[in-house]
Amino acid sequence: MFTSFGSSRSSLSGPGSSPTLSQSRNEEHQLLRLQQLLVLRALGVGLPEVGRILAEQIDEVDALRGHHRRLLAERDRLDALAGTVSRTIAELEQSRKDGTPMTAINRPENLFEGIQPSQYQESLRDFPGHAEEVARRVAVMTPQDVEAGQRERTTQMILLADLMAADHPADAEPVQAQIDAQYQALTELRPVSAEEYRTIGRSCVDNEAWRAAYEAIAPGLAAYQRDAIEAYVTTRLS
């Protein structure tokens, strides 16, 4: 197969000729662009967005690193989704076996689908410093990045709801591990003091929009998140 390809190229280039260095580099560049296009399309990116990305991402290595990060994020999302489906199957089987009701946990892939980043600002009115940093980060994010963040946050809420349904106390280690991951994500945006994090926890119940989001996943989840943050602040940040 390779021999046939080589013979065709030689006949096209003329007798005795061989590809020049510039020709080889051009072929490599075209192959890389094709790979970028295929990866982006496989991720569900539309053709107009693919064209924009290919036009702006001049360095192929940097572009492919970006694609690689997207693939890893998608893999993690699918792993989390597969875990959710597996738990749902187990609950259904147990419910049919002994007649116990299924845990009332809503499991959307993206709880925040259709919500634009600009709409976050109102719900963050009590945290102006955080709202400013979120707005700055979101301004340079693609729609795909925003959606990935929404899906990740949805997954975190469902995982916490699963722990609540399994009767883990708010200060139990598995719960605190989830809260620690949330806290570390917050501090990547800006420093968050113990008192501010405590206030954020209380806002899960006191802020109407936040409470509604948690309760949309599972009844009682807002208070569970608040109590878990309170325990985290007391034991790890004080």
XYZ file of N, CA and C in Angstrom:
714
model
N 0.829 -1.199 0.000
C 0.000 0.000 0.000
C 0.863 1.248 0.000
N 1.920 1.254 0.851
C 2.826 2.389 0.884
C 3.605 2.508 -0.414
N 3.937 1.377 -1.005
C 4.679 1.396 -2.267
C 3.836 2.025 -3.358
N 2.572 1.656 -3.397
C 1.684 2.218 -4.399
C 1.570 3.714 -4.239
N 1.475 4.193 -2.968
C 1.365 5.629 -2.713
C 2.625 6.342 -3.172
N 3.784 5.719 -2.878
C 5.049 6.328 -3.266
C 5.185 6.405 -4.784
N 4.769 5.375 -5.476
C 4.885 5.374 -6.932
C 3.999 6.446 -7.545
N 2.804 6.603 -7.027
C 1.903 7.616 -7.567
C 2.483 8.991 -7.395
N 3.079 9.266 -6.217
C 3.614 10.585 -5.975
C 4.808 10.844 -6.883
N 5.617 9.825 -7.103
C 6.783 9.999 -7.968
C 6.348 10.304 -9.385
N 5.320 9.617 -9.872
C 4.889 9.846 -11.243
C 4.302 11.225 -11.407
N 3.683 11.727 -10.368
C 3.114 13.063 -10.442
C 4.182 14.129 -10.378
N 5.258 13.828 -9.638
C 6.303 14.826 -9.466
C 7.277 14.848 -10.626
N 7.272 13.808 -11.406
C 8.210 13.744 -12.514
C 9.272 12.704 -12.260
N 9.891 12.187 -13.315
C 10.894 11.125 -13.182
C 12.074 11.588 -12.337
N 12.432 10.738 -11.375
C 13.638 11.000 -10.595
C 13.465 12.068 -9.540
N 12.297 12.674 -9.406
C 12.138 13.744 -8.432
C 11.656 13.174 -7.109
N 11.811 13.931 -6.029
C 11.357 13.531 -4.706
C 10.755 14.743 -4.025
N 9.893 14.533 -3.049
C 9.250 15.653 -2.379
C 10.278 16.567 -1.722
N 10.084 17.854 -1.859
C 10.974 18.812 -1.198
C 10.583 18.932 0.255
N 11.460 19.585 1.052
C 11.196 19.773 2.473
C 9.929 20.595 2.671
N 9.746 21.614 1.854
C 8.559 22.462 1.984
C 7.297 21.678 1.658
N 7.401 20.765 0.658
C 6.249 19.936 0.328
C 5.882 19.017 1.489
N 6.889 18.431 2.128
C 6.650 17.528 3.249
C 6.012 18.271 4.413
N 6.531 19.466 4.668
C 5.968 20.254 5.765
C 4.524 20.664 5.464
N 4.268 20.980 4.216
C 2.916 21.372 3.840
C 1.954 20.201 4.003
N 2.415 18.986 3.622
C 1.577 17.804 3.777
C 1.306 17.529 5.253
N 2.335 17.699 6.101
C 2.180 17.484 7.537
C 1.174 18.487 8.114
N 1.296 19.727 7.666
C 0.383 20.769 8.130
C -1.065 20.443 7.758
N -1.269 19.981 6.532
C -2.613 19.646 6.076
C -3.190 18.459 6.846
N -2.327 17.470 7.158
C -2.778 16.312 7.921
C -3.192 16.720 9.337
N -2.411 17.622 9.932
C -2.732 18.097 11.271
C -4.052 18.871 11.288
N -4.254 19.698 10.266
C -5.507 20.456 10.180
C -6.697 19.516 10.006
N -6.483 18.441 9.217
C -7.546 17.455 9.028
C -7.857 16.763 10.350
N -6.803 16.429 11.109
C -7.005 15.770 12.395
C -7.761 16.698 13.353
N -7.386 17.986 13.359
C -8.094 18.949 14.192
C -9.570 19.000 13.821
N -9.839 19.047 12.511
C -11.217 19.124 12.039
C -12.006 17.906 12.487
N -11.412 16.712 12.330
C -12.101 15.478 12.697
C -12.385 15.416 14.191
N -11.412 15.848 15.009
C -11.596 15.830 16.452
C -12.713 16.784 16.865
N -12.680 17.982 16.303
C -13.704 18.972 16.632
C -15.098 18.491 16.225
N -15.192 17.920 15.035
C -16.487 17.423 14.580
C -16.968 16.261 15.443
N -16.032 15.405 15.859
C -16.393 14.280 16.721
C -16.913 14.774 18.072
N -16.448 15.957 18.499
C -16.915 16.547 19.748
C -18.243 17.276 19.583
N -18.762 17.282 18.349
C -20.033 17.925 18.108
C -19.942 19.401 17.808
N -18.741 19.893 17.522
C -18.576 21.313 17.198
C -19.067 21.563 15.775
N -19.861 22.617 15.587
C -20.392 22.930 14.269
C -19.316 23.414 13.315
N -19.603 23.289 12.029
C -18.619 23.672 11.008
C -18.209 25.144 11.099
N -19.132 26.094 11.353
C -18.694 27.483 11.477
C -17.687 27.685 12.610
N -17.936 26.989 13.741
C -17.016 27.110 14.873
C -15.694 26.430 14.567
N -15.742 25.312 13.841
C -14.500 24.642 13.426
C -13.658 25.580 12.578
N -14.299 26.263 11.626
C -13.577 27.206 10.784
C -12.930 28.311 11.583
N -13.647 28.818 12.598
C -13.094 29.885 13.430
C -11.891 29.407 14.229
N -12.004 28.202 14.792
C -10.912 27.660 15.599
C -9.673 27.411 14.740
N -9.873 26.817 13.576
C -8.743 26.533 12.698
C -8.082 27.816 12.205
N -8.885 28.848 12.020
C -8.336 30.120 11.533
C -7.533 30.829 12.617
N -7.959 30.695 13.887
C -7.309 31.437 14.964
C -6.167 30.665 15.607
N -6.265 29.334 15.636
C -5.233 28.531 16.288
C -4.140 28.208 15.276
N -3.155 29.060 15.236
C -2.102 28.929 14.231
C -1.147 27.796 14.579
N -0.771 27.695 15.855
C 0.169 26.658 16.264
C -0.562 25.328 16.409
N -0.183 24.335 15.611
C -0.898 23.061 15.587
C -0.790 22.314 16.914
N 0.391 22.382 17.548
C 0.583 21.645 18.801
C -0.325 22.200 19.888
N -0.381 23.528 20.011
C -1.261 24.146 20.999
C -2.719 23.812 20.710
N -3.080 23.833 19.439
C -4.457 23.524 19.059
C -4.822 22.093 19.447
N -3.913 21.155 19.179
C -4.191 19.757 19.507
C -4.218 19.529 21.014
N -3.403 20.291 21.753
C -3.473 20.186 23.216
C -4.857 20.623 23.703
N -5.377 21.683 23.084
C -6.724 22.127 23.435
C -7.764 21.068 23.121
N -7.627 20.431 21.980
C -8.544 19.350 21.602
C -8.436 18.188 22.591
N -7.196 17.910 23.002
C -6.972 16.803 23.929
C -7.660 17.064 25.268
N -7.575 18.304 25.756
C -8.247 18.654 27.005
C -9.754 18.476 26.879
N -10.304 18.849 25.730
C -11.742 18.683 25.519
C -12.135 17.205 25.530
N -11.295 16.369 24.918
C -11.575 14.939 24.900
C -11.551 14.355 26.312
N -10.567 14.777 27.116
C -10.484 14.284 28.489
C -11.701 14.726 29.292
N -12.135 15.966 29.088
C -13.316 16.457 29.793
C -14.555 15.670 29.382
N -14.663 15.371 28.094
C -15.809 14.595 27.609
C -15.765 13.173 28.157
N -14.557 12.599 28.238
C -14.426 11.260 28.822
C -14.888 11.256 30.277
N -14.478 12.263 31.046
C -14.875 12.344 32.448
C -16.389 12.492 32.574
N -16.986 13.309 31.670
C -18.434 13.501 31.715
C -19.157 12.188 31.453
N -18.668 11.434 30.452
C -19.310 10.165 30.121
C -19.126 9.145 31.243
N -17.955 9.154 31.894
C -17.734 8.261 33.034
C -18.737 8.557 34.146
N -18.921 9.851 34.416
C -19.867 10.239 35.465
C -21.289 9.845 35.078
N -21.625 10.029 33.802
C -22.960 9.678 33.326
C -23.185 8.174 33.414
N -22.148 7.399 33.054
C -22.263 5.943 33.132
C -22.470 5.501 34.579
N -21.789 6.173 35.508
C -21.970 5.859 36.925
C -23.389 6.158 37.381
N -23.927 7.272 36.908
C -25.292 7.646 37.258
C -26.298 6.612 36.743
N -26.126 6.196 35.490
C -27.014 5.192 34.899
C -26.910 3.873 35.673
N -25.679 3.506 36.048
C -25.479 2.259 36.789
C -26.205 2.296 38.136
N -26.120 3.443 38.826
C -26.806 3.557 40.120
C -28.329 3.528 39.943
N -28.804 4.144 38.878
C -30.241 4.139 38.621
C -30.751 2.721 38.367
N -29.980 1.944 37.603
C -30.344 0.547 37.340
C -30.415 -0.234 38.645
N -29.406 -0.033 39.506
C -29.370 -0.744 40.791
C -30.568 -0.369 41.658
N -30.934 0.911 41.668
C -32.077 1.357 42.461
C -33.381 0.771 41.923
N -33.517 0.742 40.591
C -34.716 0.158 39.994
C -34.845 -1.321 40.338
N -33.740 -2.039 40.240
C -33.757 -3.476 40.536
C -34.110 -3.713 42.005
N -33.524 -2.903 42.906
C -33.813 -3.058 44.330
C -35.264 -2.708 44.634
N -35.764 -1.654 43.958
C -37.154 -1.237 44.170
C -38.128 -2.330 43.745
N -37.838 -2.982 42.614
C -38.720 -4.056 42.133
C -38.624 -5.295 43.028
N -37.468 -5.488 43.644
C -37.260 -6.683 44.453
C -37.977 -6.594 45.790
N -37.824 -5.461 46.495
C -38.386 -5.370 47.843
C -39.475 -4.315 47.996
N -39.811 -3.633 46.884
C -40.906 -2.671 46.944
C -40.558 -1.331 47.558
N -39.286 -1.099 47.842
C -38.886 0.195 48.411
C -38.910 1.251 47.316
N -39.326 2.475 47.655
C -39.375 3.535 46.639
C -37.974 3.968 46.231
N -37.839 4.376 44.970
C -36.551 4.896 44.498
C -36.262 6.250 45.123
N -34.983 6.517 45.330
C -34.578 7.816 45.828
C -34.950 8.889 44.810
N -35.564 9.950 45.275
C -36.036 10.997 44.370
C -34.899 11.941 43.996
N -34.069 11.505 43.062
C -32.967 12.330 42.593
C -33.136 12.560 41.094
N -33.187 13.815 40.727
C -33.238 14.181 39.319
C -31.813 14.163 38.781
N -31.602 13.560 37.605
C -30.247 13.379 37.084
C -30.099 13.937 35.659
N -30.258 15.242 35.483
C -30.052 15.824 34.145
C -28.563 15.845 33.801
N -28.268 15.854 32.513
C -26.872 16.003 32.100
C -26.400 17.431 32.322
N -27.292 18.382 32.094
C -26.945 19.795 32.278
C -28.144 20.513 32.884
N -28.102 20.714 34.190
C -29.190 21.392 34.888
C -29.348 22.833 34.415
N -28.243 23.411 33.926
C -28.229 24.839 33.590
C -28.338 25.087 32.083
N -28.807 24.091 31.349
C -28.927 24.226 29.898
C -29.811 25.423 29.533
N -29.313 26.247 28.631
C -30.073 27.406 28.178
C -29.833 28.660 28.992
N -29.169 28.526 30.141
C -28.866 29.695 30.973
C -27.589 30.345 30.469
N -27.653 31.622 30.152
C -26.504 32.349 29.641
C -25.628 32.845 30.793
N -24.302 32.903 30.586
C -23.402 33.358 31.649
C -23.787 34.709 32.245
N -24.335 35.598 31.430
C -24.718 36.916 31.928
C -25.794 36.822 33.013
N -26.560 35.728 32.991
C -27.619 35.544 33.976
C -27.078 35.142 35.347
N -25.795 34.736 35.398
C -25.212 34.343 36.676
C -25.042 35.545 37.602
N -24.828 36.712 37.018
C -24.441 37.882 37.804
C -25.476 38.223 38.876
N -26.752 38.106 38.548
C -27.787 38.426 39.526
C -27.720 37.493 40.727
N -27.470 36.198 40.468
C -27.413 35.242 41.574
C -26.150 35.403 42.405
N -25.170 36.146 41.877
C -23.906 36.370 42.600
C -23.827 37.777 43.191
N -24.977 38.438 43.295
C -24.973 39.843 43.736
C -24.380 40.018 45.128
N -24.471 38.991 45.975
C -23.937 39.078 47.333
C -22.439 38.832 47.385
N -21.852 38.471 46.245
C -20.410 38.185 46.181
C -19.799 38.933 45.006
N -19.697 40.264 45.095
C -19.250 41.081 43.952
C -17.858 40.730 43.447
N -16.954 40.404 44.365
C -15.602 40.032 43.934
C -15.606 38.766 43.113
N -16.381 37.786 43.552
C -16.483 36.522 42.818
C -17.199 36.734 41.486
N -18.249 37.556 41.515
C -19.007 37.833 40.285
C -18.112 38.481 39.239
N -17.252 39.396 39.672
C -16.341 40.080 38.747
C -15.360 39.109 38.112
N -14.828 38.190 38.914
C -13.866 37.224 38.391
C -14.538 36.231 37.461
N -15.745 35.800 37.798
C -16.491 34.888 36.932
C -16.755 35.546 35.586
N -17.164 36.821 35.617
C -17.454 37.538 34.374
C -16.199 37.655 33.510
N -15.063 37.878 34.153
C -13.798 38.003 33.414
C -13.422 36.674 32.756
N -13.602 35.574 33.476
C -13.265 34.257 32.919
C -14.216 33.871 31.783
N -15.497 34.099 32.013
C -16.508 33.698 31.033
C -16.345 34.456 29.725
N -15.849 35.689 29.811
C -15.715 36.528 28.616
C -14.794 35.917 27.573
N -13.864 35.053 27.999
C -12.913 34.463 27.052
C -13.196 32.975 26.814
N -14.329 32.486 27.313
C -14.679 31.080 27.131
C -15.545 30.897 25.893
N -15.384 29.751 25.233
C -16.236 29.402 24.103
C -17.554 28.842 24.645
N -18.602 28.799 23.830
C -19.857 28.177 24.274
C -19.656 26.731 24.735
N -18.730 26.029 24.087
C -18.461 24.639 24.490
C -17.838 24.586 25.884
N -16.948 25.536 26.188
C -16.338 25.584 27.519
C -17.391 25.878 28.588
N -18.286 26.806 28.289
C -19.352 27.158 29.233
C -20.232 25.940 29.510
N -20.616 25.240 28.441
C -21.476 24.060 28.618
C -20.761 22.972 29.413
N -19.458 22.796 29.154
C -18.696 21.781 29.895
C -18.683 22.115 31.382
N -18.533 23.400 31.713
C -18.564 23.811 33.105
C -19.920 23.577 33.746
N -20.981 23.827 33.002
C -22.329 23.589 33.519
C -22.562 22.104 33.771
N -22.113 21.271 32.856
C -22.276 19.830 33.022
C -21.485 19.324 34.229
N -20.289 19.865 34.400
C -19.457 19.454 35.540
C -20.123 19.839 36.857
N -20.675 21.054 36.914
C -21.350 21.483 38.146
C -22.580 20.621 38.405
N -23.316 20.276 37.372
C -24.481 19.407 37.523
C -24.076 18.055 38.094
N -22.981 17.512 37.573
C -22.482 16.217 38.052
C -22.110 16.296 39.521
N -21.465 17.388 39.946
C -21.088 17.559 41.349
C -22.327 17.558 42.249
N -23.384 18.227 41.813
C -24.608 18.292 42.611
C -25.259 16.923 42.729
N -25.237 16.161 41.632
C -25.833 14.816 41.663
C -25.027 13.892 42.568
N -23.707 13.986 42.510
C -22.864 13.162 43.378
C -23.149 13.455 44.844
N -23.336 14.732 45.168
C -23.652 15.097 46.548
C -25.026 14.557 46.940
N -25.977 14.613 46.013
C -27.316 14.081 46.277
C -27.263 12.571 46.523
N -26.409 11.873 45.787
C -26.254 10.430 45.989
C -25.735 10.129 47.393
N -24.793 10.945 47.863
C -24.256 10.760 49.221
C -25.336 11.037 50.266
N -26.138 12.073 50.016
C -27.242 12.380 50.935
C -28.228 11.219 50.975
N -28.567 10.675 49.796
C -29.527 9.567 49.713
C -29.007 8.302 50.389
N -27.668 8.171 50.424
C -27.056 7.009 51.069
C -26.896 7.214 52.576
N -27.490 8.306 53.089
C -27.515 8.605 54.532
C -26.151 8.935 55.114
N -25.260 9.464 54.280
C -23.990 9.956 54.821
C -24.240 11.287 55.526
N -23.768 11.452 56.757
C -23.898 12.755 57.419
C -23.114 13.826 56.652
N -23.494 15.080 56.826
C -22.850 16.173 56.090
C -21.362 16.279 56.391
N -20.935 15.802 57.572
C -19.516 15.887 57.923
C -18.755 14.589 57.647
N -19.401 13.627 56.967
C -18.727 12.367 56.639
C -17.627 12.607 55.606
N -16.616 11.764 55.628
C -15.446 11.971 54.774
C -15.779 12.017 53.286
N -16.616 11.114 52.752
C -16.925 11.209 51.310
C -17.577 12.535 50.945
N -18.421 13.047 51.838
C -19.083 14.327 51.587
C -18.065 15.461 51.637
N -17.200 15.414 52.641
C -16.192 16.464 52.800
C -15.184 16.473 51.643
N -14.953 15.301 51.058
C -14.069 15.247 49.882
C -14.694 16.005 48.714
N -16.016 15.878 48.555
C -16.720 16.616 47.506
C -16.671 18.125 47.775
N -16.859 18.513 49.015
C -16.840 19.928 49.377
C -15.439 20.510 49.197
N -14.435 19.714 49.507
C -13.051 20.178 49.315
C -12.772 20.436 47.837
N -13.262 19.550 46.964
C -13.070 19.743 45.523
C -13.753 21.029 45.065
N -14.939 21.306 45.610
C -15.640 22.540 45.266
C -14.863 23.765 45.747
N -14.327 23.667 46.955
C -13.574 24.798 47.509
C -12.307 25.062 46.691
N -11.612 24.007 46.316
C -10.392 24.166 45.521
C -10.705 24.803 44.169
N -11.834 24.448 43.580
C -12.240 25.043 42.303
C -12.513 26.536 42.474
N -13.130 26.913 43.598
C -13.393 28.328 43.866
C -12.098 29.120 44.021
N -11.141 28.542 44.737
C -9.896 29.263 44.995
C -9.015 29.381 43.754
N -9.318 28.607 42.723
C -8.612 28.785 41.457
C -9.031 30.095 40.789
N -10.242 30.562 41.105
C -10.706 31.844 40.583
C -10.118 33.003 41.369
N -10.181 32.891 42.692
C -9.705 33.952 43.575
C -9.643 33.392 44.987
N -8.866 34.026 45.876
C -8.831 33.555 47.268
C -10.214 33.657 47.919
N -10.566 32.632 48.688
C -11.854 32.603 49.383
C -11.590 32.321 50.858
N -11.962 33.263 51.717
C -11.725 33.112 53.146
C -12.714 32.117 53.741
N -12.421 31.689 54.983
C -13.306 30.753 55.664
C -14.694 31.356 55.845
N -14.737 32.627 56.257
C -16.029 33.256 56.489
C -16.823 33.436 55.199
N -16.124 33.756 54.100
C -16.825 33.914 52.827
C -17.377 32.568 52.357
N -16.599 31.504 52.551
C -17.083 30.192 52.128
C -18.283 29.774 52.972
N -18.252 30.121 54.261
C -19.410 29.846 55.119
C -20.646 30.588 54.610
N -20.444 31.839 54.200
C -21.556 32.630 53.667
C -22.082 32.035 52.369
N -21.171 31.541 51.526
C -21.585 30.878 50.290
C -22.451 29.659 50.620
N -22.045 28.902 51.637
C -22.824 27.740 52.040
C -24.227 28.116 52.483
N -24.333 29.170 53.269
C -25.648 29.606 53.739
C -26.507 30.113 52.582
N -25.856 30.676 51.570
C -26.596 31.181 50.412
C -27.248 30.061 49.616
N -26.759 28.832 49.773
C -27.390 27.697 49.088
C -28.850 27.555 49.520
N -29.154 28.022 50.720
C -30.524 27.982 51.227
C -31.176 29.357 51.133
N -30.414 30.404 51.484
C -30.984 31.752 51.566
C -31.204 32.402 50.197
N -30.343 32.066 49.212
C -30.487 32.630 47.869
C -31.547 31.818 47.116
N -32.594 32.479 46.712
C -33.731 31.772 46.102
C -33.339 30.979 44.858
N -32.506 31.597 43.979
C -32.106 30.919 42.734
C -31.239 29.704 43.030
N -30.308 29.846 43.981
C -29.447 28.727 44.326
C -30.267 27.592 44.938
N -31.148 27.939 45.874
C -31.949 26.907 46.536
C -32.795 26.148 45.526
N -33.376 26.861 44.582
C -34.211 26.217 43.573
C -33.404 25.228 42.736
N -32.150 25.588 42.418
C -31.303 24.698 41.618
C -31.003 23.412 42.382
N -30.639 23.544 43.670
C -30.339 22.351 44.469
C -31.582 21.486 44.655
N -32.714 22.121 44.945
C -33.937 21.362 45.177
C -34.438 20.703 43.896
N -34.023 21.235 42.731
C -34.394 20.611 41.453
C -33.707 19.262 41.291
N -32.574 19.092 41.945
C -31.868 17.802 41.920
C -32.478 16.841 42.924
N -32.641 17.311 44.167
C -33.220 16.456 45.204
C -33.727 17.312 46.359
N -34.894 17.009 46.884
C -35.403 17.748 48.039
C -34.447 17.642 49.225
N -34.127 18.778 49.825
C -33.229 18.789 50.978
C -31.761 18.985 50.631
N -31.437 18.995 49.320
C -30.028 19.093 48.927
C -29.425 20.456 49.271
N -30.217 21.514 49.210
C -29.688 22.850 49.525
C -29.192 22.906 50.964
N -30.003 22.418 51.886
C -29.609 22.419 53.296
C -28.435 21.467 53.535
N -28.411 20.368 52.812
C -27.312 19.394 52.948
C -25.992 20.020 52.493
N -26.020 20.757 51.380
C -24.827 21.451 50.889
C -24.383 22.497 51.913
N -25.337 23.262 52.438
C -25.002 24.269 53.457
C -24.343 23.632 54.670
N -24.915 22.566 55.166
C -24.372 21.910 56.357
C -23.002 21.304 56.088
N -22.818 20.774 54.884
C -21.526 20.180 54.528
C -20.445 21.256 54.469
N -20.770 22.421 53.917
C -19.799 23.525 53.863
C -19.498 24.022 55.271
N -20.512 24.113 56.107
C -20.319 24.548 57.496
C -19.338 23.615 58.209
N -19.519 22.319 58.020
C -18.618 21.343 58.637
C -17.209 21.482 58.083
N -17.092 21.731 56.778
C -15.778 21.885 56.134
C -15.051 23.098 56.690
N -15.762 24.212 56.803
C -15.148 25.439 57.319
C -14.683 25.228 58.768
N -15.509 24.566 59.559
C -15.191 24.357 60.963
C -13.985 23.456 61.171
N -13.897 22.393 60.378
C -12.847 21.398 60.597
C -11.572 21.636 59.791
N -11.683 22.358 58.654
C -10.508 22.473 57.788
C -10.024 23.901 57.544
N -10.894 24.861 57.749
C -10.496 26.246 57.440
C -10.367 27.123 58.683
N -10.820 26.619 59.807
C -10.793 27.428 61.037
C -9.490 27.209 61.811
